[in-house]
């Protein structure tokens, strides 16, 4: 893609994009995530030149990121447009209610064109989960790399994963459907496990950072991470089913962190 085309897709003035790429202007976090999304790379790669570089969010294994194919730009962009359209359809309607014809219509392609890139709906759904993992990873790297305070970083990490707004709710919906699918069909189990392990380890690393800084209680980090991620998962389901708002969800989690994880200044461990 030409730089002008990328700027157009980002909704950003081409001059501002040039200055940011040249280092004379700072990218805003949302601009970084948009740039990574449009160009198919990760924010980690944009900042460090590597998908695997160590940072505030654990890098996904290659299998958990969108699958790469040796193809030209036209085919790559069509494939990505199929995944993005299917991602929204799956999130809003559910896997069982979405047909290949619906995905084709959303992309302005034929059903034959969809089948040229993907063997079937289940393969597309597996790629939709990988796309969700990349979105979360990109957002976490873009937002958290400048936050050094461990309490603020942990709370912001959680805030970034709330099922809030159209995009956040869609991302959580894909995860919820994946859990339900894995419960009755083991074919997607490894795809799910790869992505969830990355999330769990990202939470655990944030907890370890806080423990090393003397800000968090000294409890086995894997146990704390298990309790916190289970709380997030359960409350997220309540949000998607209309029992809570995302703001209420965050207040519950923040209260849990303050009561059970953060050491008050001047208090013994």
CSV table of C-alpha atoms in Angstrom, one decimal:
chain,number,residue,atom,x,y,z
A,1,UNK,CA,0.0,0.0,0.0
A,2,UNK,CA,1.2,3.5,-0.8
A,3,UNK,CA,1.8,5.8,2.2
A,4,UNK,CA,-1.0,8.1,0.9
A,5,UNK,CA,-3.5,5.2,0.9
A,6,UNK,CA,-2.5,4.2,4.4
A,7,UNK,CA,-3.0,7.7,5.7
A,8,UNK,CA,-6.4,7.8,4.0
A,9,UNK,CA,-7.5,4.5,5.7
A,10,UNK,CA,-6.2,5.8,9.0
A,11,UNK,CA,-8.1,9.0,8.6
A,12,UNK,CA,-4.9,10.9,9.2
A,13,UNK,CA,-3.3,13.7,7.2
A,14,UNK,CA,-0.5,12.4,5.0
A,15,UNK,CA,1.9,15.0,6.3
A,16,UNK,CA,1.2,14.0,9.9
A,17,UNK,CA,1.8,10.3,9.0
A,18,UNK,CA,5.1,11.2,7.3
A,19,UNK,CA,6.3,13.2,10.4
A,20,UNK,CA,5.4,10.4,12.7
A,21,UNK,CA,7.2,7.8,10.5
A,22,UNK,CA,10.3,10.1,10.4
A,23,UNK,CA,10.3,10.5,14.2
A,24,UNK,CA,9.4,14.3,14.3
A,25,UNK,CA,5.9,13.6,15.6
A,26,UNK,CA,4.8,11.0,18.2
A,27,UNK,CA,2.2,8.5,17.2
A,28,UNK,CA,-0.9,8.4,19.5
A,29,UNK,CA,-1.7,4.9,20.8
A,30,UNK,CA,-4.8,4.7,18.6
A,31,UNK,CA,-2.8,5.7,15.6
A,32,UNK,CA,-0.3,2.9,16.2
A,33,UNK,CA,-3.0,0.3,16.5
A,34,UNK,CA,-4.7,1.6,13.4
A,35,UNK,CA,-1.5,1.6,11.4
A,36,UNK,CA,-0.8,-2.0,12.5
A,37,UNK,CA,-4.3,-3.1,11.7
A,38,UNK,CA,-4.3,-1.6,8.2
A,39,UNK,CA,-0.8,-2.9,7.2
A,40,UNK,CA,-1.1,-6.3,8.8
A,41,UNK,CA,1.9,-6.0,11.1
A,42,UNK,CA,2.0,-5.8,14.9
A,43,UNK,CA,2.5,-2.7,17.0
A,44,UNK,CA,5.4,-4.5,18.6
A,45,UNK,CA,7.0,-4.8,15.1
A,46,UNK,CA,6.4,-1.1,14.5
A,47,UNK,CA,8.1,-0.1,17.7
A,48,UNK,CA,10.9,-2.6,17.9
A,49,UNK,CA,11.3,-4.3,14.5
A,50,UNK,CA,10.2,-7.7,15.9
A,51,UNK,CA,7.0,-9.4,16.8
A,52,UNK,CA,8.7,-11.3,19.6
A,53,UNK,CA,10.5,-8.3,21.4
A,54,UNK,CA,10.0,-8.3,25.2
A,55,UNK,CA,7.5,-5.6,26.3
A,56,UNK,CA,4.5,-4.9,28.5
A,57,UNK,CA,2.5,-7.6,26.8
A,58,UNK,CA,3.6,-11.1,26.1
A,59,UNK,CA,4.0,-11.7,22.3
A,60,UNK,CA,1.7,-14.3,20.8
A,61,UNK,CA,3.3,-17.4,19.3
A,62,UNK,CA,3.2,-17.2,15.5
A,63,UNK,CA,0.4,-19.8,15.4
A,64,UNK,CA,-1.8,-17.4,17.5
A,65,UNK,CA,-1.4,-14.5,15.1
A,66,UNK,CA,-3.2,-14.2,11.7
A,67,UNK,CA,-1.8,-16.8,9.3
A,68,UNK,CA,0.6,-15.4,6.7
A,69,UNK,CA,0.5,-16.6,3.1
A,70,UNK,CA,2.9,-16.1,0.2
A,71,UNK,CA,0.7,-14.0,-2.0
A,72,UNK,CA,0.7,-10.6,-3.6
A,73,UNK,CA,-0.8,-7.4,-2.1
A,74,UNK,CA,-4.2,-7.8,-3.8
A,75,UNK,CA,-4.8,-11.3,-2.5
A,76,UNK,CA,-3.5,-10.3,1.0
A,77,UNK,CA,-5.8,-7.4,1.2
A,78,UNK,CA,-8.8,-9.5,0.1
A,79,UNK,CA,-8.0,-12.2,2.6
A,80,UNK,CA,-7.8,-9.6,5.4
A,81,UNK,CA,-11.0,-7.9,4.3
A,82,UNK,CA,-12.8,-11.3,4.5
A,83,UNK,CA,-11.5,-11.9,8.0
A,84,UNK,CA,-12.4,-8.4,9.2
A,85,UNK,CA,-15.9,-8.6,7.8
A,86,UNK,CA,-16.5,-12.1,9.2
A,87,UNK,CA,-15.1,-11.0,12.6
A,88,UNK,CA,-17.9,-8.4,12.8
A,89,UNK,CA,-20.6,-10.7,11.6
A,90,UNK,CA,-19.6,-13.5,14.0
A,91,UNK,CA,-19.4,-11.1,16.9
A,92,UNK,CA,-22.9,-9.6,16.2
A,93,UNK,CA,-24.8,-12.6,15.0
A,94,UNK,CA,-23.0,-15.6,16.3
A,95,UNK,CA,-21.1,-18.3,14.4
A,96,UNK,CA,-24.1,-20.5,13.7
A,97,UNK,CA,-26.2,-17.7,12.2
A,98,UNK,CA,-23.5,-16.5,9.8
A,99,UNK,CA,-23.4,-18.0,6.3
A,100,UNK,CA,-20.5,-17.9,3.8
A,101,UNK,CA,-23.0,-15.9,1.6
A,102,UNK,CA,-23.3,-13.3,4.3
A,103,UNK,CA,-19.5,-12.9,4.5
A,104,UNK,CA,-19.3,-12.7,0.7
A,105,UNK,CA,-22.0,-10.0,0.6
A,106,UNK,CA,-20.2,-8.0,3.3
A,107,UNK,CA,-17.0,-8.1,1.3
A,108,UNK,CA,-18.6,-7.5,-2.1
A,109,UNK,CA,-17.2,-10.9,-3.3
A,110,UNK,CA,-18.7,-14.1,-4.5
A,111,UNK,CA,-19.0,-17.2,-2.4
A,112,UNK,CA,-16.6,-18.9,-4.8
A,113,UNK,CA,-14.0,-16.1,-4.0
A,114,UNK,CA,-14.4,-16.8,-0.2
A,115,UNK,CA,-13.8,-20.5,-0.8
A,116,UNK,CA,-10.7,-19.7,-2.8
A,117,UNK,CA,-9.1,-18.2,0.3
A,118,UNK,CA,-10.7,-20.4,3.0
A,119,UNK,CA,-11.9,-24.0,3.1
A,120,UNK,CA,-15.0,-23.2,5.1
A,121,UNK,CA,-16.6,-21.2,7.9
A,122,UNK,CA,-14.8,-22.9,10.7
A,123,UNK,CA,-11.4,-22.0,9.2
A,124,UNK,CA,-12.6,-18.4,8.9
A,125,UNK,CA,-13.7,-18.4,12.6
A,126,UNK,CA,-10.3,-19.7,13.7
A,127,UNK,CA,-8.7,-16.8,11.8
A,128,UNK,CA,-11.2,-14.4,13.5
A,129,UNK,CA,-9.9,-15.5,16.9
A,130,UNK,CA,-6.3,-14.9,15.8
A,131,UNK,CA,-7.4,-11.5,14.6
A,132,UNK,CA,-8.9,-10.8,18.1
A,133,UNK,CA,-5.6,-11.8,19.7
A,134,UNK,CA,-3.7,-9.5,17.4
A,135,UNK,CA,-6.0,-6.6,18.2
A,136,UNK,CA,-5.6,-7.1,21.9
A,137,UNK,CA,-1.8,-7.5,21.7
A,138,UNK,CA,-1.5,-4.3,19.5
A,139,UNK,CA,-3.6,-2.3,21.9
A,140,UNK,CA,-1.7,-3.4,24.9
A,141,UNK,CA,1.7,-2.7,23.4
A,142,UNK,CA,0.6,0.7,22.1
A,143,UNK,CA,-0.9,1.8,25.4
A,144,UNK,CA,1.2,0.2,28.1
A,145,UNK,CA,4.8,0.7,26.9
A,146,UNK,CA,4.8,4.3,28.4
A,147,UNK,CA,3.3,3.4,31.8
A,148,UNK,CA,5.9,2.6,34.4
A,149,UNK,CA,3.8,2.6,37.6
A,150,UNK,CA,2.8,-1.1,38.2
A,151,UNK,CA,-0.6,-0.3,39.7
A,152,UNK,CA,-1.6,2.0,36.9
A,153,UNK,CA,-0.2,-0.5,34.3
A,154,UNK,CA,-2.2,-3.4,35.7
A,155,UNK,CA,-5.4,-1.4,35.9
A,156,UNK,CA,-5.0,0.0,32.4
A,157,UNK,CA,-4.3,-3.5,31.1
A,158,UNK,CA,-7.6,-4.7,32.5
A,159,UNK,CA,-9.4,-1.6,31.3
A,160,UNK,CA,-8.2,-2.3,27.7
A,161,UNK,CA,-9.8,-5.7,27.8
A,162,UNK,CA,-13.3,-4.6,28.9
A,163,UNK,CA,-16.2,-5.5,26.7
A,164,UNK,CA,-16.8,-1.8,26.3
A,165,UNK,CA,-18.0,-0.1,23.1
A,166,UNK,CA,-18.8,-1.8,19.8
A,167,UNK,CA,-15.2,-3.1,19.2
A,168,UNK,CA,-14.6,-4.2,22.8
A,169,UNK,CA,-17.9,-6.0,22.9
A,170,UNK,CA,-17.2,-7.7,19.6
A,171,UNK,CA,-13.8,-8.9,20.7
A,172,UNK,CA,-15.2,-10.4,23.9
A,173,UNK,CA,-18.0,-12.0,21.9
A,174,UNK,CA,-15.5,-13.8,19.8
A,175,UNK,CA,-13.8,-15.2,22.9
A,176,UNK,CA,-17.1,-16.2,24.5
A,177,UNK,CA,-18.1,-18.1,21.4
A,178,UNK,CA,-14.7,-19.7,21.3
A,179,UNK,CA,-15.1,-21.0,24.9
A,180,UNK,CA,-18.5,-22.4,24.0
A,181,UNK,CA,-17.2,-24.0,20.9
A,182,UNK,CA,-14.1,-25.6,22.6
A,183,UNK,CA,-16.4,-27.0,25.3
A,184,UNK,CA,-18.2,-29.2,22.7
A,185,UNK,CA,-15.6,-29.5,19.9
A,186,UNK,CA,-11.9,-30.1,20.5
A,187,UNK,CA,-10.8,-29.0,17.0
A,188,UNK,CA,-10.3,-25.4,18.0
A,189,UNK,CA,-8.8,-26.2,21.4
A,190,UNK,CA,-5.2,-25.5,20.6
A,191,UNK,CA,-6.0,-22.3,18.8
A,192,UNK,CA,-7.9,-21.1,21.9
A,193,UNK,CA,-5.2,-22.3,24.3
A,194,UNK,CA,-2.4,-20.5,22.4
A,195,UNK,CA,-4.2,-17.1,22.7
A,196,UNK,CA,-5.4,-17.5,26.2
A,197,UNK,CA,-2.0,-18.5,27.6
A,198,UNK,CA,-0.6,-15.3,26.1
A,199,UNK,CA,-3.3,-13.3,27.9
A,200,UNK,CA,-2.8,-15.1,31.2
A,201,UNK,CA,1.0,-14.7,31.1
A,202,UNK,CA,0.6,-10.9,30.3
A,203,UNK,CA,-1.5,-10.5,33.5
A,204,UNK,CA,0.9,-12.6,35.5
A,205,UNK,CA,3.9,-10.6,34.2
A,206,UNK,CA,2.2,-7.4,35.2
A,207,UNK,CA,1.6,-8.8,38.7
A,208,UNK,CA,5.3,-9.9,39.0
A,209,UNK,CA,6.4,-6.4,38.0
A,210,UNK,CA,4.3,-5.0,40.8
A,211,UNK,CA,5.7,-7.5,43.3
A,212,UNK,CA,9.2,-6.7,42.3
A,213,UNK,CA,8.5,-3.0,42.9
A,214,UNK,CA,7.1,-3.7,46.3
A,215,UNK,CA,3.6,-2.5,45.3
A,216,UNK,CA,1.8,-5.9,45.2
A,217,UNK,CA,1.3,-8.6,47.8
A,218,UNK,CA,3.8,-11.5,47.8
A,219,UNK,CA,1.5,-14.4,46.8
A,220,UNK,CA,2.4,-16.9,44.0
A,221,UNK,CA,1.9,-14.8,40.9
A,222,UNK,CA,0.2,-17.7,39.0
A,223,UNK,CA,-2.4,-18.0,41.7
A,224,UNK,CA,-3.1,-14.2,41.6
A,225,UNK,CA,-3.3,-14.3,37.8
A,226,UNK,CA,-5.8,-17.2,38.0
A,227,UNK,CA,-8.1,-15.4,40.4
A,228,UNK,CA,-7.9,-12.1,38.4
A,229,UNK,CA,-8.4,-13.6,35.0
A,230,UNK,CA,-11.3,-15.8,36.2
A,231,UNK,CA,-13.0,-12.7,37.6
A,232,UNK,CA,-12.5,-10.8,34.3
A,233,UNK,CA,-13.9,-13.7,32.3
A,234,UNK,CA,-17.0,-14.2,34.6
A,235,UNK,CA,-17.8,-10.5,34.8
A,236,UNK,CA,-17.3,-10.1,31.0
A,237,UNK,CA,-20.0,-12.8,30.4
A,238,UNK,CA,-22.3,-10.8,32.7
A,239,UNK,CA,-21.7,-7.7,30.6
A,240,UNK,CA,-22.4,-9.4,27.3
A,241,UNK,CA,-25.6,-10.9,28.7
A,242,UNK,CA,-26.8,-7.5,30.0
A,243,UNK,CA,-26.4,-8.2,33.7
A,244,UNK,CA,-23.7,-5.6,34.2
A,245,UNK,CA,-22.3,-2.6,32.4
A,246,UNK,CA,-18.7,-2.4,31.4
A,247,UNK,CA,-18.2,0.4,33.9
A,248,UNK,CA,-19.7,-1.7,36.7
A,249,UNK,CA,-17.4,-4.6,35.6
A,250,UNK,CA,-14.3,-2.3,35.9
A,251,UNK,CA,-15.3,-1.0,39.3
A,252,UNK,CA,-15.6,-4.6,40.6
A,253,UNK,CA,-12.2,-5.5,39.2
A,254,UNK,CA,-10.5,-2.3,40.5
A,255,UNK,CA,-12.0,-3.0,43.9
A,256,UNK,CA,-10.6,-6.6,43.9
A,257,UNK,CA,-7.2,-5.3,42.9
A,258,UNK,CA,-7.1,-2.6,45.6
A,259,UNK,CA,-8.4,-5.0,48.3
A,260,UNK,CA,-6.4,-8.2,47.4
A,261,UNK,CA,-3.3,-7.2,45.4
A,262,UNK,CA,-2.1,-3.7,46.0
A,263,UNK,CA,-0.1,-3.0,49.2
A,264,UNK,CA,-1.2,0.2,50.9
A,265,UNK,CA,1.7,2.7,51.3
A,266,UNK,CA,3.2,2.1,54.7
A,267,UNK,CA,1.3,-1.1,55.4
A,268,UNK,CA,3.0,-4.4,56.1
A,269,UNK,CA,2.8,-7.2,53.5
